[in-house]
Amino acid sequence: MEKKLRLRFLLITWGLLLLLFGALCLGVWAYYDTRSGSAEAALHHVIEVYDYDHPKDDSELFDPALGMAAIYLRADGVIADLRLGRLALTDDMAARIAETAAEGERDILCTADVDGIVFRYIYHAEKDGSALLAVAEGETDHVQQLGRYFIIFILLAAVLSLAVSALLSRWATKPIADAWQKQNDFVSDASHELKTPLTVISTNTDAVLSNPEATVSSQAKWLGSIGGETKRMSGLVADLLFIAKADAGEIRLNIEPLSISEQMEGLCMEWESTFFEQGRRFEYAVTEHMMYHGDWEKIRRMTEILLDNALRYTPKGGSVRLVVNRTRKMQLQIMVSNNGPALTEEQQRKVFDRFYRVDASRTRESGGYGLGLCIAMAIARLHGGMIQVSSEGGINVFTSILGDATANTTK
């Protein structure tokens, strides 16, 4: 699909660029042709109205938009009259143009090159042997070159536009390709995670059905396992649904004024016993009298995910610290730090990816499904913020900074 999409984008972009270059070249060609036609008409006008015996005014004889001249030649070829209208033409140049014209075609538009300067002219011979030569300035070198090498320019433009289109197609389709790859990875990982509980449920169900005469109490082991796997699978599906809705922008927050200091202190007290039972120290520091407009249930869930993650990766006897305060920009800041295995730069980049576990050896019972930090990041973004991770000196720090959450309020 990615290749087809890129090819389609390439062809569309290339086609549009070719149309643009073609329109530009046709415009230049049309301009050149129009100018040539206008000059030819102006030269024929000089031939028609010129009268050696009854001279006309320059305004009647010449086109004011062109540099022009009228050269009247006697039967012996000598110039008898030279009329100039905005055209810098010396007697010598006029004589050389006349010499060239006498050897050329009659009554059609021709060109003469005199010392590298191009002139257009029409040579008209009279019955008595005299002749009238109407001369006009030539086109500029740039216009002549564009007209002469029109096809070459189009071919070069086609090649260049193809290269540009290829670069644009790769750049434009990269986000789509990344999203498509993430979707494929998501489906693959979700299928893998759902396969395990479904297999356990199926196996335990077969074990129960194989003993139809057994009592419920005697089958408690199998039924309990089925119930546990069903609960885990339900939690996994709920998490996947939350992430999908967050990606689609379908989650709306229940924004309300929060006494965030008091609520965070209450949350910390609830977690003290959990850390104590797990053999870890828990410290917290919450700035007093802070208020914040946000969705407390979502903020609570985000904070608990960060605490649970720190608890899982802190060795026994280690400590976890929670700090809640304000940044210099008065944003709400929640920092959870713990001592434990240092996170590499690659792990720091991937730690918020779906189904990613820092310790791949952890099972889903001991290490979760790898969706917690992804959900935490989604909640932070819903509140106009983000979560950053750093690791230095054996201390891992997850810092959540929450901004304005009003863009995702409940309607």
Short mmCIF file of C-alpha atoms in Angstrom, two decimals:
data_model
loop_
_atom_site.label_atom_id
_atom_site.label_comp_id
_atom_site.label_asym_id
_atom_site.label_seq_id
_atom_site.Cartn_x
_atom_site.Cartn_y
_atom_site.Cartn_z
CA MET A 1 0.00 0.00 0.00
CA GLU A 2 2.82 2.38 0.86
CA LYS A 3 4.44 1.91 -2.56
CA LYS A 4 1.13 2.40 -4.38
CA LEU A 5 0.37 5.54 -2.39
CA ARG A 6 3.84 6.95 -3.02
CA LEU A 7 3.60 6.16 -6.75
CA ARG A 8 0.19 7.81 -6.98
CA PHE A 9 1.43 10.90 -5.18
CA LEU A 10 4.53 10.96 -7.42
CA LEU A 11 2.46 10.84 -10.60
CA ILE A 12 0.05 13.52 -9.41
CA THR A 13 2.83 15.85 -8.26
CA TRP A 14 4.87 15.27 -11.39
CA GLY A 15 1.86 15.88 -13.58
CA LEU A 16 1.05 19.15 -11.82
CA LEU A 17 4.65 20.35 -12.09
CA LEU A 18 4.74 19.46 -15.78
CA LEU A 19 1.52 21.41 -16.32
CA LEU A 20 3.04 24.36 -14.46
CA PHE A 21 6.24 24.28 -16.53
CA GLY A 22 4.24 23.74 -19.70
CA ALA A 23 1.99 26.71 -18.95
CA LEU A 24 5.04 28.85 -18.23
CA CYS A 25 6.75 27.86 -21.49
CA LEU A 26 3.56 28.33 -23.49
CA GLY A 27 3.17 31.75 -21.91
CA VAL A 28 6.69 32.73 -22.97
CA TRP A 29 6.12 31.31 -26.44
CA ALA A 30 2.79 33.15 -26.75
CA TYR A 31 4.48 36.36 -25.65
CA TYR A 32 7.22 35.85 -28.22
CA ASP A 33 4.71 35.08 -30.95
CA THR A 34 2.55 38.07 -30.03
CA ARG A 35 5.52 40.39 -30.06
CA SER A 36 6.60 39.02 -33.44
CA GLY A 37 3.09 39.43 -34.84
CA SER A 38 2.84 42.99 -33.54
CA ALA A 39 6.22 43.88 -35.01
CA GLU A 40 5.29 42.40 -38.38
CA ALA A 41 2.01 44.34 -38.46
CA ALA A 42 3.85 47.55 -37.56
CA LEU A 43 6.39 47.02 -40.37
CA HIS A 44 3.63 46.40 -42.94
CA HIS A 45 1.98 49.60 -41.74
CA VAL A 46 5.18 51.55 -42.51
CA ILE A 47 5.25 50.03 -46.01
CA GLU A 48 1.64 51.04 -46.59
CA VAL A 49 1.68 54.64 -45.35
CA TYR A 50 5.23 55.78 -46.26
CA ASP A 51 5.32 58.44 -48.97
CA TYR A 52 8.68 59.82 -50.06
CA ASP A 53 7.15 62.84 -51.73
CA HIS A 54 4.72 63.60 -48.92
CA PRO A 55 6.43 62.65 -45.61
CA LYS A 56 4.24 61.55 -42.68
CA ASP A 57 4.74 62.42 -39.04
CA ASP A 58 6.56 59.84 -36.96
CA SER A 59 3.39 59.29 -34.90
CA GLU A 60 1.54 58.26 -38.09
CA LEU A 61 4.36 56.19 -39.44
CA PHE A 62 5.82 54.28 -36.48
CA ASP A 63 4.45 52.19 -33.60
CA PRO A 64 5.38 54.14 -30.42
CA ALA A 65 6.00 50.86 -28.55
CA LEU A 66 8.77 49.75 -30.94
CA GLY A 67 12.08 51.17 -32.04
CA MET A 68 11.60 51.52 -35.83
CA ALA A 69 13.12 53.04 -38.95
CA ALA A 70 12.18 53.58 -42.61
CA ILE A 71 14.92 53.41 -45.28
CA TYR A 72 14.08 54.56 -48.81
CA LEU A 73 16.47 53.31 -51.49
CA ARG A 74 16.83 54.70 -54.98
CA ALA A 75 17.00 52.41 -57.97
CA ASP A 76 20.80 52.40 -57.75
CA GLY A 77 20.63 51.17 -54.12
CA VAL A 78 21.72 54.45 -52.55
CA ILE A 79 19.84 55.52 -49.41
CA ALA A 80 17.73 58.57 -50.32
CA ASP A 81 15.85 58.90 -47.03
CA LEU A 82 16.41 57.57 -43.48
CA ARG A 83 13.61 58.06 -40.96
CA LEU A 84 14.27 56.96 -37.36
CA GLY A 85 11.65 56.37 -34.69
CA ARG A 86 13.20 55.45 -31.35
CA LEU A 87 15.74 53.19 -33.07
CA ALA A 88 19.47 53.91 -32.68
CA LEU A 89 20.60 53.23 -36.23
CA THR A 90 23.71 54.76 -37.85
CA ASP A 91 24.10 55.38 -41.60
CA ASP A 92 26.59 52.54 -41.83
CA MET A 93 24.26 50.12 -40.04
CA ALA A 94 21.38 51.21 -42.27
CA ALA A 95 23.50 50.59 -45.37
CA ARG A 96 24.48 47.10 -44.18
CA ILE A 97 20.86 46.22 -43.38
CA ALA A 98 19.86 47.45 -46.85
CA GLU A 99 22.59 45.36 -48.47
CA THR A 100 21.43 42.26 -46.61
CA ALA A 101 17.78 42.94 -47.42
CA ALA A 102 18.43 43.41 -51.13
CA GLU A 103 19.68 39.84 -51.31
CA GLY A 104 16.78 38.41 -49.31
CA GLU A 105 13.06 37.78 -49.68
CA ARG A 106 10.52 40.47 -50.58
CA ASP A 107 7.48 41.59 -48.55
CA ILE A 108 7.92 39.09 -45.69
CA LEU A 109 9.35 39.43 -42.22
CA CYS A 110 13.07 38.75 -42.17
CA THR A 111 15.98 39.32 -39.80
CA ALA A 112 19.41 40.81 -40.20
CA ASP A 113 22.37 40.56 -37.81
CA VAL A 114 24.59 43.63 -37.72
CA ASP A 115 27.52 43.44 -35.31
CA GLY A 116 25.63 41.04 -33.07
CA ILE A 117 22.46 43.16 -33.03
CA VAL A 118 19.39 41.53 -34.54
CA PHE A 119 16.96 43.65 -36.58
CA ARG A 120 13.64 42.64 -38.13
CA TYR A 121 12.70 44.10 -41.50
CA ILE A 122 10.41 43.92 -44.50
CA TYR A 123 11.83 44.76 -47.93
CA HIS A 124 9.35 46.16 -50.51
CA ALA A 125 10.47 46.85 -54.09
CA GLU A 126 8.74 49.46 -56.23
CA LYS A 127 8.11 49.18 -59.98
CA ASP A 128 10.59 51.97 -60.76
CA GLY A 129 13.42 50.04 -59.15
CA SER A 130 13.37 51.95 -55.86
CA ALA A 131 12.69 50.12 -52.60
CA LEU A 132 11.39 50.80 -49.13
CA LEU A 133 12.89 49.02 -46.16
CA ALA A 134 10.93 49.01 -42.86
CA VAL A 135 13.14 48.07 -39.91
CA ALA A 136 12.31 47.28 -36.27
CA GLU A 137 14.35 46.30 -33.25
CA GLY A 138 14.94 42.60 -32.66
CA GLU A 139 13.90 40.50 -29.69
CA THR A 140 16.17 40.24 -26.66
CA ASP A 141 18.57 37.33 -26.49
CA HIS A 142 16.67 35.78 -23.57
CA VAL A 143 13.35 35.65 -25.41
CA GLN A 144 15.00 34.30 -28.56
CA GLN A 145 16.81 31.63 -26.59
CA LEU A 146 13.64 30.50 -24.85
CA GLY A 147 11.82 30.32 -28.14
CA ARG A 148 14.66 28.46 -29.86
CA TYR A 149 15.23 25.92 -27.12
CA PHE A 150 11.62 25.43 -26.09
CA ILE A 151 11.69 21.61 -26.39
CA ILE A 152 15.00 21.30 -24.56
CA PHE A 153 13.67 23.39 -21.71
CA ILE A 154 10.57 21.22 -21.43
CA LEU A 155 12.67 18.02 -21.29
CA LEU A 156 14.98 19.41 -18.63
CA ALA A 157 12.00 20.64 -16.62
CA ALA A 158 10.42 17.17 -16.87
CA VAL A 159 13.55 15.48 -15.51
CA LEU A 160 14.01 17.99 -12.70
CA SER A 161 10.33 17.91 -11.76
CA LEU A 162 10.47 14.11 -11.62
CA ALA A 163 13.32 14.27 -9.12
CA VAL A 164 11.51 16.93 -7.09
CA SER A 165 8.28 14.91 -7.19
CA ALA A 166 10.11 11.81 -5.94
CA LEU A 167 11.50 13.75 -2.98
CA LEU A 168 8.13 15.33 -2.23
CA SER A 169 6.32 12.00 -2.43
CA ARG A 170 8.78 10.39 -0.02
CA TRP A 171 8.50 13.34 2.40
CA ALA A 172 4.71 13.63 2.18
CA THR A 173 3.94 9.92 2.53
CA LYS A 174 6.39 9.27 5.37
CA PRO A 175 3.87 10.18 8.15
CA ILE A 176 1.26 7.97 6.45
CA ALA A 177 3.75 5.13 6.11
CA ASP A 178 4.76 5.51 9.77
CA ALA A 179 1.12 5.54 10.86
CA TRP A 180 0.42 2.48 8.71
CA GLN A 181 3.40 0.66 10.22
CA LYS A 182 2.31 1.61 13.74
CA GLN A 183 -1.19 0.35 12.98
CA ASN A 184 0.18 -2.95 11.73
CA ASP A 185 2.42 -3.24 14.79
CA PHE A 186 -0.51 -2.36 17.02
CA VAL A 187 -2.75 -5.03 15.50
CA SER A 188 0.05 -7.59 15.66
CA ASP A 189 0.92 -6.82 19.28
CA ALA A 190 -2.72 -6.67 20.37
CA SER A 191 -3.42 -10.01 18.71
CA HIS A 192 -0.40 -11.52 20.45
CA GLU A 193 -1.43 -10.19 23.87
CA LEU A 194 -5.04 -11.34 23.45
CA LYS A 195 -3.97 -14.76 22.22
CA THR A 196 -2.42 -15.75 25.56
CA PRO A 197 -5.49 -15.19 27.80
CA LEU A 198 -7.77 -16.71 25.16
CA THR A 199 -5.56 -19.79 25.02
CA VAL A 200 -5.63 -20.11 28.83
CA ILE A 201 -9.40 -19.67 28.91
CA SER A 202 -9.87 -22.25 26.16
CA THR A 203 -7.57 -24.76 27.89
CA ASN A 204 -9.23 -24.34 31.29
CA THR A 205 -12.69 -24.55 29.72
CA ASP A 206 -11.73 -27.87 28.10
CA ALA A 207 -10.49 -29.08 31.50
CA VAL A 208 -13.83 -28.21 33.12
CA LEU A 209 -15.88 -29.77 30.31
CA SER A 210 -13.83 -32.95 30.45
CA ASN A 211 -15.24 -33.64 33.93
CA PRO A 212 -19.00 -33.07 33.55
CA GLU A 213 -19.78 -34.93 36.79
CA ALA A 214 -17.44 -32.80 38.93
CA THR A 215 -18.77 -30.21 41.34
CA VAL A 216 -18.14 -26.47 41.04
CA SER A 217 -15.93 -26.50 44.13
CA SER A 218 -13.73 -29.23 42.68
CA GLN A 219 -13.32 -27.20 39.51
CA ALA A 220 -12.54 -23.97 41.40
CA LYS A 221 -8.93 -23.97 40.20
CA TRP A 222 -9.92 -23.96 36.51
CA LEU A 223 -12.86 -21.61 36.98
CA GLY A 224 -10.69 -19.19 38.97
CA SER A 225 -8.11 -19.18 36.20
CA ILE A 226 -10.81 -18.49 33.62
CA GLY A 227 -12.12 -15.62 35.73
CA GLY A 228 -8.65 -14.14 36.20
CA GLU A 229 -7.79 -14.30 32.50
CA THR A 230 -11.17 -12.82 31.60
CA LYS A 231 -10.53 -9.91 33.96
CA ARG A 232 -7.05 -9.32 32.51
CA MET A 233 -8.36 -9.46 28.95
CA SER A 234 -11.15 -7.04 29.84
CA GLY A 235 -8.57 -4.61 31.24
CA LEU A 236 -6.44 -4.96 28.12
CA VAL A 237 -9.40 -4.27 25.84
CA ALA A 238 -10.36 -1.23 27.93
CA ASP A 239 -6.82 0.12 27.68
CA LEU A 240 -6.72 -0.45 23.93
CA LEU A 241 -10.06 1.30 23.54
CA PHE A 242 -8.82 4.29 25.58
CA ILE A 243 -5.70 4.62 23.42
CA ALA A 244 -7.71 4.31 20.20
CA LYS A 245 -10.16 6.99 21.32
CA ALA A 246 -7.32 9.25 22.43
CA ASP A 247 -5.65 8.90 19.01
CA ALA A 248 -8.95 9.70 17.31
CA GLY A 249 -9.55 12.74 19.54
CA GLU A 250 -12.78 11.26 20.90
CA ILE A 251 -11.97 11.61 24.62
CA ARG A 252 -13.35 14.68 26.37
CA LEU A 253 -12.21 15.69 29.82
CA ASN A 254 -14.47 16.57 32.71
CA ILE A 255 -12.74 19.85 33.58
CA GLU A 256 -13.36 21.25 37.05
CA PRO A 257 -11.43 23.40 39.54
CA LEU A 258 -9.23 21.11 41.63
CA SER A 259 -7.48 21.65 44.92
CA ILE A 260 -4.67 19.65 43.41
CA SER A 261 -2.43 19.86 46.48
CA GLU A 262 -5.00 18.23 48.77
CA GLN A 263 -5.98 15.58 46.25
CA MET A 264 -2.38 14.63 45.52
CA GLU A 265 -1.61 14.36 49.24
CA GLY A 266 -4.58 12.03 49.66
CA LEU A 267 -3.37 9.90 46.75
CA CYS A 268 0.13 9.66 48.25
CA MET A 269 -1.28 8.50 51.58
CA GLU A 270 -3.17 5.74 49.81
CA TRP A 271 0.03 4.51 48.15
CA GLU A 272 2.19 4.56 51.29
CA SER A 273 0.98 1.15 52.42
CA THR A 274 1.55 -0.35 48.96
CA PHE A 275 5.19 0.75 48.91
CA PHE A 276 5.70 -0.42 52.49
CA GLU A 277 4.31 -3.89 51.72
CA GLN A 278 6.58 -4.12 48.64
CA GLY A 279 9.67 -3.23 50.70
CA ARG A 280 10.31 0.16 49.04
CA ARG A 281 10.55 3.60 50.57
CA PHE A 282 8.12 6.25 49.39
CA GLU A 283 8.66 9.97 49.82
CA TYR A 284 6.58 12.82 48.51
CA ALA A 285 6.64 16.60 48.50
CA VAL A 286 3.54 18.51 47.41
CA THR A 287 3.48 22.31 47.25
CA GLU A 288 0.58 23.59 49.34
CA HIS A 289 -2.53 25.49 48.19
CA MET A 290 -2.18 24.78 44.50
CA MET A 291 -5.27 24.91 42.26
CA TYR A 292 -5.66 23.45 38.79
CA HIS A 293 -8.46 23.09 36.25
CA GLY A 294 -8.46 19.53 34.96
CA ASP A 295 -10.02 16.06 35.07
CA TRP A 296 -9.02 14.58 38.43
CA GLU A 297 -9.87 10.99 37.50
CA LYS A 298 -7.57 11.14 34.48
CA ILE A 299 -4.78 12.93 36.40
CA ARG A 300 -5.08 10.37 39.18
CA ARG A 301 -4.79 7.52 36.70
CA MET A 302 -1.74 9.10 35.06
CA THR A 303 -0.03 9.59 38.42
CA GLU A 304 -0.80 6.06 39.55
CA ILE A 305 0.64 4.68 36.30
CA LEU A 306 3.87 6.58 36.95
CA LEU A 307 3.98 5.39 40.58
CA ASP A 308 3.23 1.79 39.60
CA ASN A 309 5.94 1.90 36.91
CA ALA A 310 8.46 3.24 39.44
CA LEU A 311 7.46 0.57 41.97
CA ARG A 312 7.94 -2.24 39.43
CA TYR A 313 11.44 -1.16 38.45
CA THR A 314 12.74 -0.17 41.88
CA PRO A 315 14.73 -2.91 43.65
CA LYS A 316 13.79 -3.90 47.18
CA GLY A 317 15.12 -1.43 49.68
CA GLY A 318 15.10 1.29 47.01
CA SER A 319 13.08 4.48 47.11
CA VAL A 320 10.52 6.31 45.00
CA ARG A 321 9.89 10.05 45.29
CA LEU A 322 6.91 12.08 44.08
CA VAL A 323 7.15 15.88 43.74
CA VAL A 324 4.20 18.09 42.77
CA ASN A 325 4.85 21.79 42.17
CA ARG A 326 4.72 24.57 39.59
CA THR A 327 7.11 25.30 36.73
CA ARG A 328 8.44 28.77 36.05
CA LYS A 329 5.59 29.20 33.59
CA MET A 330 3.15 28.26 36.39
CA GLN A 331 2.28 24.92 34.79
CA LEU A 332 1.44 21.95 36.98
CA GLN A 333 4.46 19.64 37.30
CA ILE A 334 4.36 16.05 38.59
CA MET A 335 7.72 14.30 38.93
CA VAL A 336 8.17 10.65 39.86
CA SER A 337 11.74 9.45 40.38
CA ASN A 338 13.19 6.13 41.47
CA ASN A 339 16.55 4.48 41.78
CA GLY A 340 16.96 1.43 39.61
CA PRO A 341 18.42 0.19 36.33
CA ALA A 342 19.41 3.14 34.17
CA LEU A 343 17.43 3.69 30.97
CA THR A 344 19.41 3.82 27.75
CA GLU A 345 18.72 6.52 25.17
CA GLU A 346 16.90 3.98 23.01
CA GLN A 347 14.74 2.89 25.94
CA GLN A 348 13.92 6.51 26.72
CA ARG A 349 12.75 7.01 23.13
CA LYS A 350 10.58 3.87 23.13
CA VAL A 351 9.32 3.78 26.70
CA PHE A 352 6.00 5.44 25.76
CA ASP A 353 5.39 3.14 22.76
CA ARG A 354 2.53 0.68 22.92
CA PHE A 355 3.36 -2.78 24.28
CA TYR A 356 6.96 -1.76 24.96
CA ARG A 357 8.58 -3.19 28.09
CA VAL A 358 11.97 -2.03 29.26
CA ASP A 359 12.62 -5.53 30.61
CA ALA A 360 11.47 -7.91 27.88
CA SER A 361 11.79 -10.86 30.27
CA ARG A 362 8.92 -9.59 32.42
CA THR A 363 5.64 -11.38 31.86
CA ARG A 364 2.33 -9.64 31.60
CA GLU A 365 1.51 -10.74 35.16
CA SER A 366 4.62 -9.08 36.62
CA GLY A 367 5.24 -6.33 34.10
CA GLY A 368 1.84 -5.48 32.64
CA TYR A 369 0.99 -5.25 28.96
CA GLY A 370 3.27 -2.29 28.22
CA LEU A 371 0.35 0.12 27.74
CA GLY A 372 0.53 2.09 30.99
CA LEU A 373 3.03 4.77 30.01
CA CYS A 374 1.36 5.13 26.61
CA ILE A 375 -1.93 5.86 28.41
CA ALA A 376 -0.17 8.25 30.80
CA MET A 377 1.26 10.20 27.85
CA ALA A 378 -2.18 10.36 26.23
CA ILE A 379 -3.68 11.80 29.44
CA ALA A 380 -0.90 14.39 29.69
CA ARG A 381 -1.50 15.47 26.09
CA LEU A 382 -5.23 15.73 26.73
CA HIS A 383 -4.31 18.24 29.46
CA GLY A 384 -2.19 20.27 27.05
CA GLY A 385 1.09 18.81 28.28
CA MET A 386 3.50 15.92 27.93
CA ILE A 387 5.75 13.56 29.87
CA GLN A 388 9.53 13.63 29.67
CA VAL A 389 11.92 10.95 30.90
CA SER A 390 15.53 11.25 31.97
CA SER A 391 18.04 8.87 33.50
CA GLU A 392 21.25 9.89 35.20
CA GLY A 393 23.33 8.61 38.09
CA GLY A 394 21.08 5.60 38.68
CA ILE A 395 17.98 7.82 39.07
CA ASN A 396 15.15 7.59 36.53
CA VAL A 397 12.81 10.59 36.45
CA PHE A 398 9.44 10.86 34.72
CA THR A 399 8.26 14.47 34.59
CA SER A 400 4.70 15.29 33.60
CA ILE A 401 3.98 18.94 32.83
CA LEU A 402 0.29 19.79 32.39
CA GLY A 403 -0.90 22.93 30.64
CA ASP A 404 -4.29 24.15 29.44
CA ALA A 405 -6.81 21.33 29.25
CA THR A 406 -9.85 23.39 28.15
CA ALA A 407 -9.50 22.25 24.50
CA ASN A 408 -10.67 18.74 25.52
CA THR A 409 -13.55 19.61 27.82
CA THR A 410 -16.75 17.60 28.02
CA LYS A 411 -19.45 19.05 25.77
#
